[in-house]
């Protein structure tokens, strides 16, 4: 598979969602974070758009979101995030395992995603992701394999205050399994707000040097949980 071409195509789709303004419905407004939704054209479910301001420059924000190293330390929705194939400095394939959601009514899922970072004019960065088939990591009996249709983040500078960035996130996740769509629709908005708050907290924490000097990066214990 031509992963670079697929990454380019996915980034263009994310830009398309950003420029496609009609039809979005506000479904949650909390802590200066707004969640919108509209019907996805990719599957029988929703495309979500989440917007918020992050107190960090655009380049540092996109670097923070793109780097896999400390992802599970700040992203409370994940129990594992591992690179399984590095294609180049701006493109990789990762294997992620989520935590359970909604008091356990949504069990953990795993995903194999192609992730890429692209820089555009006006200091705009796009981090895009889409699920791919990767034979080295077939679905296992431990987790339901979910599927991310084109999703990602757009990081934009705030003209009047370069110390801040606008973060716009797009999510259209097919959970698969036997979940009722109503459960996903009821829990997704709060989960998306939580993610944005995790980003803000993670960025803040990263600015404080760790006294321990390093973070344990194995996360192997997570693999034993069923």
Rosetta silent file (secondary structure, phi, psi, omega in degrees, C-alpha in Angstrom):
SEQUENCE: XXXXXXXXXXXXXXXXXXXXXXXXXXXXXXXXXXXXXXXXXXXXXXXXXXXXXXXXXXXXXXXXXXXXXXXXXXXXXXXXXXXXXXXXXXXXXXXXXXXXXXXXXXXXXXXXXXXXXXXXXXXXXXXXXXXXXXXXXXXXXXXXXXXXXXXXXXXXXXXXXXXXXXXXXXXXXXXXXXXXXXXXXXXXXXXXXXXXXXXXXXXXXXXXXXXXXXXXXXXXXXXXXX
SCORE:     score description
SCORE:     0.000 S_00000001
   1 L     0.000  141.985  177.217    0.000    0.000    0.000 S_00000001
   2 L   -85.622   89.296 -175.532    1.174    3.546   -0.751 S_00000001
   3 H   -64.573  -36.389 -179.370    0.966    4.896    2.790 S_00000001
   4 H   -62.832  -41.826  179.854    2.326    8.336    1.856 S_00000001
   5 H   -66.582  -39.989  179.126   -0.422    8.835   -0.746 S_00000001
   6 H   -65.345  -39.350  178.692   -3.079    7.667    1.722 S_00000001
   7 H   -63.108  -41.719  179.165   -1.714   10.062    4.377 S_00000001
   8 H   -63.971  -43.562  179.706   -1.873   12.955    1.892 S_00000001
   9 H   -62.549  -41.408 -179.069   -5.444   12.045    0.912 S_00000001
  10 H   -66.443  -41.088  178.261   -6.515   11.845    4.589 S_00000001
  11 H   -61.637  -39.027  178.209   -5.006   15.261    5.368 S_00000001
  12 H   -65.395  -37.071  177.637   -6.953   16.729    2.432 S_00000001
  13 H   -63.432  -42.334  179.703  -10.156   15.176    3.788 S_00000001
  14 H   -62.821  -42.940  176.426   -9.549   16.786    7.206 S_00000001
  15 H   -61.479  -37.899  177.869   -8.992   20.172    5.539 S_00000001
  16 H   -62.270  -41.830  178.069  -12.216   19.590    3.617 S_00000001
  17 H   -63.427  -38.216 -178.080  -14.138   18.998    6.861 S_00000001
  18 H   -66.118  -39.268 -177.365  -12.663   22.199    8.287 S_00000001
  19 H   -82.378  -15.553 -177.942  -13.711   24.265    5.267 S_00000001
  20 L   -84.567   91.293 -171.363  -17.136   22.613    5.054 S_00000001
  21 L   -84.676  -31.485 -175.788  -19.093   24.980    7.312 S_00000001
  22 L   -73.502  154.044  170.411  -22.817   24.227    6.727 S_00000001
  23 L    92.987   -8.158 -179.933  -24.748   21.526    8.567 S_00000001
  24 L   -77.460  137.891  178.993  -22.872   21.398   11.863 S_00000001
  25 E  -116.224  128.286  177.378  -25.059   21.196   14.972 S_00000001
  26 E   -71.563  123.630 -179.136  -23.746   22.277   18.397 S_00000001
  27 E  -115.845  -13.201  176.282  -24.283   19.336   20.771 S_00000001
  28 E  -159.653  140.357  176.705  -22.154   20.364   23.763 S_00000001
  29 E  -136.262  111.909 -174.502  -20.564   23.527   25.104 S_00000001
  30 E  -151.493  132.613  174.755  -18.434   23.095   28.208 S_00000001
  31 L    51.751   44.248  178.737  -15.356   24.771   29.715 S_00000001
  32 L    63.840   24.792  175.868  -14.788   26.898   26.592 S_00000001
  33 E  -121.491  133.076 -179.083  -14.848   23.785   24.388 S_00000001
  34 E  -116.435  132.784  177.105  -17.538   23.337   21.719 S_00000001
  35 E  -113.092  128.497  176.912  -18.574   20.004   20.205 S_00000001
  36 E  -117.203  161.027  172.762  -20.464   19.897   16.889 S_00000001
  37 E  -147.362  158.677  169.535  -21.765   16.931   14.911 S_00000001
  38 E  -153.758  164.705 -179.230  -23.234   16.020   11.552 S_00000001
  39 E   -65.624  134.613  176.779  -23.968   12.712    9.853 S_00000001
  40 L   -74.098  145.380  174.296  -20.826   11.021    8.538 S_00000001
  41 L   -90.990   -2.454 -175.024  -20.673   10.229    4.841 S_00000001
  42 L   -96.104  -30.980 -177.381  -18.331    7.326    5.584 S_00000001
  43 L  -156.643  172.994 -177.825  -20.453    5.139    7.845 S_00000001
  44 L   -81.121   80.429 -177.490  -23.775    5.017    9.686 S_00000001
  45 L  -175.852 -165.019 -174.758  -22.738    7.325   12.516 S_00000001
  46 E  -106.715  150.343  165.825  -21.547   10.844   13.269 S_00000001
  47 E  -100.500  123.657 -179.232  -18.649   13.055   12.275 S_00000001
  48 E  -106.044  144.956  176.683  -17.714   15.154   15.312 S_00000001
  49 E  -126.264  128.012 -177.247  -15.937   18.517   15.293 S_00000001
  50 E  -125.535  132.083 -177.875  -14.418   19.839   18.529 S_00000001
  51 E  -128.100  140.001  176.534  -12.964   23.344   18.963 S_00000001
  52 E  -163.658  164.607  177.149  -10.994   24.947   21.780 S_00000001
  53 E  -100.984  135.959 -179.182   -8.138   27.328   22.526 S_00000001
  54 E  -119.599  129.399 -178.318   -4.855   25.910   23.826 S_00000001
  55 L   -77.028   68.790  179.864   -2.271   28.121   25.592 S_00000001
  56 L  -159.339  152.297  177.266    0.647   27.028   23.417 S_00000001
  57 L   -66.648  156.476 -176.194    2.220   28.003   20.082 S_00000001
  58 H   -60.143  -44.529 -176.910    0.994   26.082   17.031 S_00000001
  59 H   -64.651  -39.520  179.597    4.315   24.333   16.342 S_00000001
  60 H   -71.582  -35.350  178.814    4.654   23.145   19.954 S_00000001
  61 H   -65.949  -47.283 -178.502    1.023   22.041   20.084 S_00000001
  62 H   -66.014  -35.943  177.135    1.233   19.973   16.896 S_00000001
  63 H   -62.591  -43.378  179.547    4.536   18.473   18.070 S_00000001
  64 H   -62.367  -44.874 -178.077    2.894   17.536   21.388 S_00000001
  65 H   -71.016  -31.347 -175.004   -0.127   15.925   19.685 S_00000001
  66 H   -81.582  -33.722 -175.263    1.973   14.101   17.087 S_00000001
  67 L   -68.161  128.309 -179.350    4.618   12.641   19.411 S_00000001
  68 L   -83.077  -19.205 -167.541    3.705    9.157   20.613 S_00000001
  69 L   -51.499  -52.585 -174.305    6.230    8.948   23.480 S_00000001
  70 L  -103.921   16.719 -171.628    4.164   10.393   26.326 S_00000001
  71 H   -55.645  -47.461 -176.330    0.711    9.918   24.842 S_00000001
  72 H   -72.730  -13.461  178.170   -0.656    7.522   27.464 S_00000001
  73 H   -76.902  -27.287 -179.354    0.623    9.724   30.306 S_00000001
  74 H  -112.696  -26.535 -178.625   -1.709   12.592   29.316 S_00000001
  75 L   -89.166   98.981 -173.443   -4.439   11.006   27.134 S_00000001
  76 L   -69.762   -9.872 -179.898   -6.681    9.364   29.737 S_00000001
  77 L   -82.157  -12.988 -174.456   -8.743    7.617   27.030 S_00000001
  78 E  -110.747  142.922  169.742   -5.816    5.352   26.045 S_00000001
  79 E  -106.303  -16.476  175.870   -4.130    2.457   27.782 S_00000001
  80 E  -150.941  143.332  177.388   -1.594    1.806   25.002 S_00000001
  81 E  -148.726  102.419 -175.783   -0.120    3.758   22.080 S_00000001
  82 E  -125.830  136.891  172.253    2.722    2.081   20.194 S_00000001
  83 E   -76.940  128.649  178.143    4.366    2.799   16.847 S_00000001
  84 E  -107.874  -18.271  175.571    4.437   -0.423   14.823 S_00000001
  85 E  -154.528  121.493  175.470    5.931    1.027   11.617 S_00000001
  86 E   -97.188  119.314 -176.174    7.787    4.303   11.132 S_00000001
  87 E   -89.689  -47.502  169.479    7.469    5.373    7.495 S_00000001
  88 E  -157.738 -171.050 -173.492    9.352    8.683    7.765 S_00000001
  89 L   -64.765  -19.487 -176.918    9.778   11.509   10.287 S_00000001
  90 L  -115.081    7.285 -175.371    6.200   12.729    9.650 S_00000001
  91 E  -144.462  131.499  175.328    4.344    9.442    9.051 S_00000001
  92 E  -152.609  165.978  173.243    3.869    6.270   11.088 S_00000001
  93 E  -110.756  132.026 -178.592    1.455    3.427   11.794 S_00000001
  94 E  -125.515  155.986  175.425    0.407    2.965   15.407 S_00000001
  95 E  -113.055  120.293  179.865   -1.474    0.399   17.450 S_00000001
  96 E  -120.552  149.259  173.574   -3.694    1.900   20.160 S_00000001
  97 E  -126.861  128.711 -177.968   -5.859    0.357   22.850 S_00000001
  98 E   -90.470  162.012  168.858   -8.546    2.474   24.518 S_00000001
  99 L   -75.834  168.895  172.104   -9.844    2.398   28.056 S_00000001
 100 L   -77.226  156.643 -178.404  -13.445    1.321   28.608 S_00000001
 101 E  -125.349  169.858  172.381  -16.056    4.098   28.546 S_00000001
 102 H    51.202   56.309  177.621  -19.483    4.876   29.967 S_00000001
 103 H    55.141   33.040  176.346  -19.036    3.000   33.267 S_00000001
 104 H    89.331   -2.962 -178.909  -17.809   -0.044   31.347 S_00000001
 105 L   -74.903  -18.332  171.180  -20.732   -0.260   28.906 S_00000001
 106 E  -112.396  108.350 -175.970  -18.279    0.463   26.055 S_00000001
 107 L   -73.748  164.036  179.842  -15.460   -2.066   26.358 S_00000001
 108 L   -56.866  145.864  175.227  -11.878   -1.276   25.256 S_00000001
 109 E  -119.476  155.486  167.954  -11.221   -1.159   21.500 S_00000001
 110 E  -119.898  154.408 -175.713   -7.987   -1.442   19.584 S_00000001
 111 E  -138.351  146.127  168.670   -7.084    0.417   16.386 S_00000001
 112 E  -116.280  112.895 -173.612   -4.362    0.314   13.742 S_00000001
 113 E  -124.123  144.009  170.538   -4.000    3.820   12.322 S_00000001
 114 E   -91.156  120.749 -175.698   -1.842    5.594    9.771 S_00000001
 115 E  -117.701  136.568  177.814   -0.865    8.962   11.332 S_00000001
 116 E  -144.033  154.581  177.894    0.799   11.870    9.553 S_00000001
 117 E  -117.495  127.552  178.728    1.793   15.481   10.190 S_00000001
 118 E  -128.841  141.072  178.951    1.608   18.064    7.396 S_00000001
 119 E  -104.406  134.756  179.901    2.560   21.767    7.463 S_00000001
 120 E  -123.492  168.892  178.923    0.554   24.283    5.464 S_00000001
 121 L   -58.968  152.267  179.102    0.793   27.980    4.685 S_00000001
 122 L    78.973   20.363  177.230   -0.106   30.391    7.447 S_00000001
 123 L    61.122   34.334  178.335    1.593   28.259   10.105 S_00000001
 124 E   -99.881  130.512  178.111   -1.265   25.719   10.034 S_00000001
 125 E  -113.687  139.776  177.208   -0.487   22.118   10.952 S_00000001
 126 E  -122.228  122.525  172.857   -2.690   19.120   10.174 S_00000001
 127 E  -108.130  116.180 -176.551   -2.304   15.797   11.974 S_00000001
 128 E  -115.908  155.494  178.149   -4.441   13.205   10.235 S_00000001
 129 E  -146.816  145.752  173.490   -5.215    9.580   10.998 S_00000001
 130 E  -152.299  145.517 -178.305   -7.133    6.788    9.323 S_00000001
 131 E   -72.669  144.584  178.826   -7.385    3.076   10.073 S_00000001
 132 L  -134.097  158.023  171.166   -5.487    0.646    7.845 S_00000001
 133 L   -82.602  131.294 -178.811   -5.161   -3.115    7.529 S_00000001
 134 L  -137.184   99.950 -170.992   -1.746   -4.165    8.828 S_00000001
 135 H   -54.495  -27.778 -179.342   -1.160   -7.928    8.594 S_00000001
 136 H   -68.217  -19.308  179.634    1.507   -7.928   11.328 S_00000001
 137 H  -128.169   71.918  178.672   -1.204   -6.849   13.809 S_00000001
 138 L   -70.317  160.952  176.415   -4.383   -8.786   13.007 S_00000001
 139 L   -57.308  144.252  179.278   -7.432   -8.353   15.277 S_00000001
 140 L  -114.077  168.570 -179.406   -7.158  -10.400   18.479 S_00000001
 141 L   -76.490  -12.029 -177.236   -9.796  -12.014   20.682 S_00000001
 142 L   -74.950  -29.966 -175.568   -8.840   -9.671   23.555 S_00000001
 143 L  -137.322  150.504  170.248  -10.279   -6.523   21.941 S_00000001
 144 E   -78.803  129.467 -179.660  -12.888   -5.481   19.412 S_00000001
 145 E   -82.043  113.288  177.207  -11.047   -3.881   16.495 S_00000001
 146 L   -85.437  176.378 -178.743  -12.498   -0.421   15.869 S_00000001
 147 E  -140.441  121.859  176.078  -12.108    1.651   12.721 S_00000001
 148 E   -94.900  110.971  168.079  -11.228    5.338   12.451 S_00000001
 149 E   -72.973  165.558 -173.237  -12.488    6.939    9.264 S_00000001
 150 E   -36.827  119.231  179.941  -10.516   10.087    8.337 S_00000001
 151 E  -144.677  174.412  178.887   -9.959   11.972   11.583 S_00000001
 152 E   153.455 -165.659 -175.473   -7.367   14.287   13.086 S_00000001
 153 E  -128.491  145.323  168.515   -6.429   17.728   14.351 S_00000001
 154 E  -118.123  124.966  179.106   -5.921   21.147   12.814 S_00000001
 155 E  -109.469  122.334 -176.706   -3.659   23.506   14.792 S_00000001
 156 E  -126.797  141.226  176.675   -3.946   27.186   13.898 S_00000001
 157 E   -71.312  146.576  173.606   -2.218   30.263   15.325 S_00000001
 158 L   -92.325  112.014 -171.050   -4.392   32.856   17.049 S_00000001
 159 L   -54.097  -44.701 -175.280   -3.426   36.054   15.223 S_00000001
 160 L   -77.346  -11.763  179.052   -4.014   38.415   18.145 S_00000001
 161 L  -151.121   90.734 -176.015   -2.132   36.147   20.584 S_00000001
 162 L   -63.724  -12.595  177.354    0.611   33.865   19.144 S_00000001
 163 L   -76.993   -7.498  178.368    1.059   32.234   22.560 S_00000001
 164 L  -116.648  152.804  173.918   -2.331   30.565   21.944 S_00000001
 165 E  -128.188  150.904  170.954   -3.503   28.155   19.268 S_00000001
 166 E   -93.579  128.492  177.734   -6.921   27.164   18.052 S_00000001
 167 E  -111.675  122.807  176.784   -7.300   23.378   18.040 S_00000001
 168 E  -118.362  123.134 -176.588  -10.004   21.859   15.843 S_00000001
 169 E  -116.259  140.804  176.454  -10.440   18.091   16.079 S_00000001
 170 E  -121.249  131.981 -177.638  -12.442   15.800   13.799 S_00000001
 171 E  -135.582  129.220  168.966  -13.513   12.322   14.891 S_00000001
 172 E  -142.985   88.989 -173.159  -15.555    9.673   13.075 S_00000001
 173 E  -104.386  126.143  174.207  -14.950    6.417   14.839 S_00000001
 174 E   -93.556  107.432 -174.688  -16.728    3.192   14.001 S_00000001
 175 L   -69.650  -31.182 -175.572  -16.691    1.329   17.327 S_00000001
 176 L    60.428 -172.976 -171.018  -17.944   -1.949   15.838 S_00000001
 177 L    78.914 -159.459 -174.567  -19.100   -4.759   18.098 S_00000001
 178 L  -109.308   32.378 -177.380  -22.746   -4.817   19.183 S_00000001
 179 L   -75.252  137.593  172.750  -23.037   -1.280   20.578 S_00000001
 180 L   -73.009  133.176  179.057  -26.288    0.632   20.206 S_00000001
 181 H   -53.259  -31.234 -178.175  -25.617    3.933   18.379 S_00000001
 182 H   -63.585  -32.707  179.022  -27.526    5.736   21.154 S_00000001
 183 H   -67.296  -44.445  179.802  -24.849    4.721   23.715 S_00000001
 184 H   -63.729  -45.768 -178.124  -22.066    6.145   21.522 S_00000001
 185 H   -65.097  -29.487 -179.818  -24.018    9.341   20.816 S_00000001
 186 H   -76.918  -31.421 -173.773  -24.716    9.821   24.518 S_00000001
 187 H   -99.763  -25.622 -173.296  -21.107    9.393   25.653 S_00000001
 188 H   -59.258  -46.552 -177.565  -19.018   10.793   22.774 S_00000001
 189 H   -55.820  -45.492  179.239  -19.537   14.555   23.425 S_00000001
 190 H   -65.402  -38.815  178.559  -18.294   14.320   27.042 S_00000001
 191 H   -63.351  -37.409 -179.186  -15.372   12.116   25.994 S_00000001
 192 H   -70.234  -39.297  174.781  -14.339   14.684   23.374 S_00000001
 193 H   -62.829  -43.318  178.949  -14.456   17.543   25.899 S_00000001
 194 H   -58.878  -40.643  179.623  -12.382   15.384   28.283 S_00000001
 195 H   -60.502  -46.240 -179.282   -9.793   14.833   25.548 S_00000001
 196 H   -62.216  -37.990  176.915   -9.395   18.603   24.992 S_00000001
 197 H   -67.484  -36.422  175.131   -8.993   19.115   28.750 S_00000001
 198 H   -60.822  -40.048  178.320   -6.380   16.308   28.765 S_00000001
 199 H   -62.046  -48.254 -179.753   -4.486   18.198   26.032 S_00000001
 200 H   -59.332  -45.646 -179.864   -4.525   21.418   28.079 S_00000001
 201 H   -66.811  -40.531 -179.256   -3.362   19.606   31.231 S_00000001
 202 H   -63.596  -42.400  177.957   -0.750   17.600   29.324 S_00000001
 203 H   -62.372  -43.319 -179.375    0.740   20.710   27.708 S_00000001
 204 H   -62.242  -46.207 -177.806    0.865   22.429   31.121 S_00000001
 205 H   -64.677  -37.224 -177.933    2.539   19.427   32.761 S_00000001
 206 H   -63.610  -28.757 -179.460    5.074   19.119   29.942 S_00000001
 207 H   -72.897  -19.133  178.355    6.277   22.661   30.654 S_00000001
 208 L   -93.283  116.021 -178.818    7.225   21.611   34.198 S_00000001
 209 L   -59.570  137.324 -179.904   10.474   19.576   34.042 S_00000001
 210 L   -74.139  131.542  179.283   10.025   16.118   35.542 S_00000001
 211 L   -72.693  -21.907 -179.381   12.045   15.610   38.698 S_00000001
 212 L   -78.538  -18.388  176.402   12.292   11.919   37.912 S_00000001
 213 L    86.210  -21.095  179.145   14.086   12.684   34.665 S_00000001
 214 L  -158.126  162.478  175.401   12.166   10.100   32.624 S_00000001
 215 L  -111.266  139.424  173.976    8.802    8.425   32.224 S_00000001
 216 L   -64.188  128.484 -171.146    8.399    4.657   32.265 S_00000001
 217 L  -115.576    6.052 -174.421    7.542    3.829   28.685 S_00000001
 218 L   -72.515  -49.707  179.783    6.957    0.081   28.684 S_00000001
 219 L    56.154   17.776 -176.534    3.222   -0.085   29.388 S_00000001
 220 H   -67.158  -28.584 -178.938    3.573   -3.864   29.047 S_00000001
 221 H   -61.569  -27.423 -179.180    1.398   -4.422   32.102 S_00000001
 222 H   -65.052  -28.889 -174.867   -1.540   -2.986   30.177 S_00000001
 223 H   -68.714  -21.768 -176.380   -1.364   -5.813   27.688 S_00000001
 224 L   -81.610  -14.716 -178.013   -2.264   -8.388   30.325 S_00000001
 225 L   -76.962  137.056  179.305   -5.616   -6.734   31.118 S_00000001
 226 L  -107.862    0.000    0.000   -8.629   -8.273   29.450 S_00000001
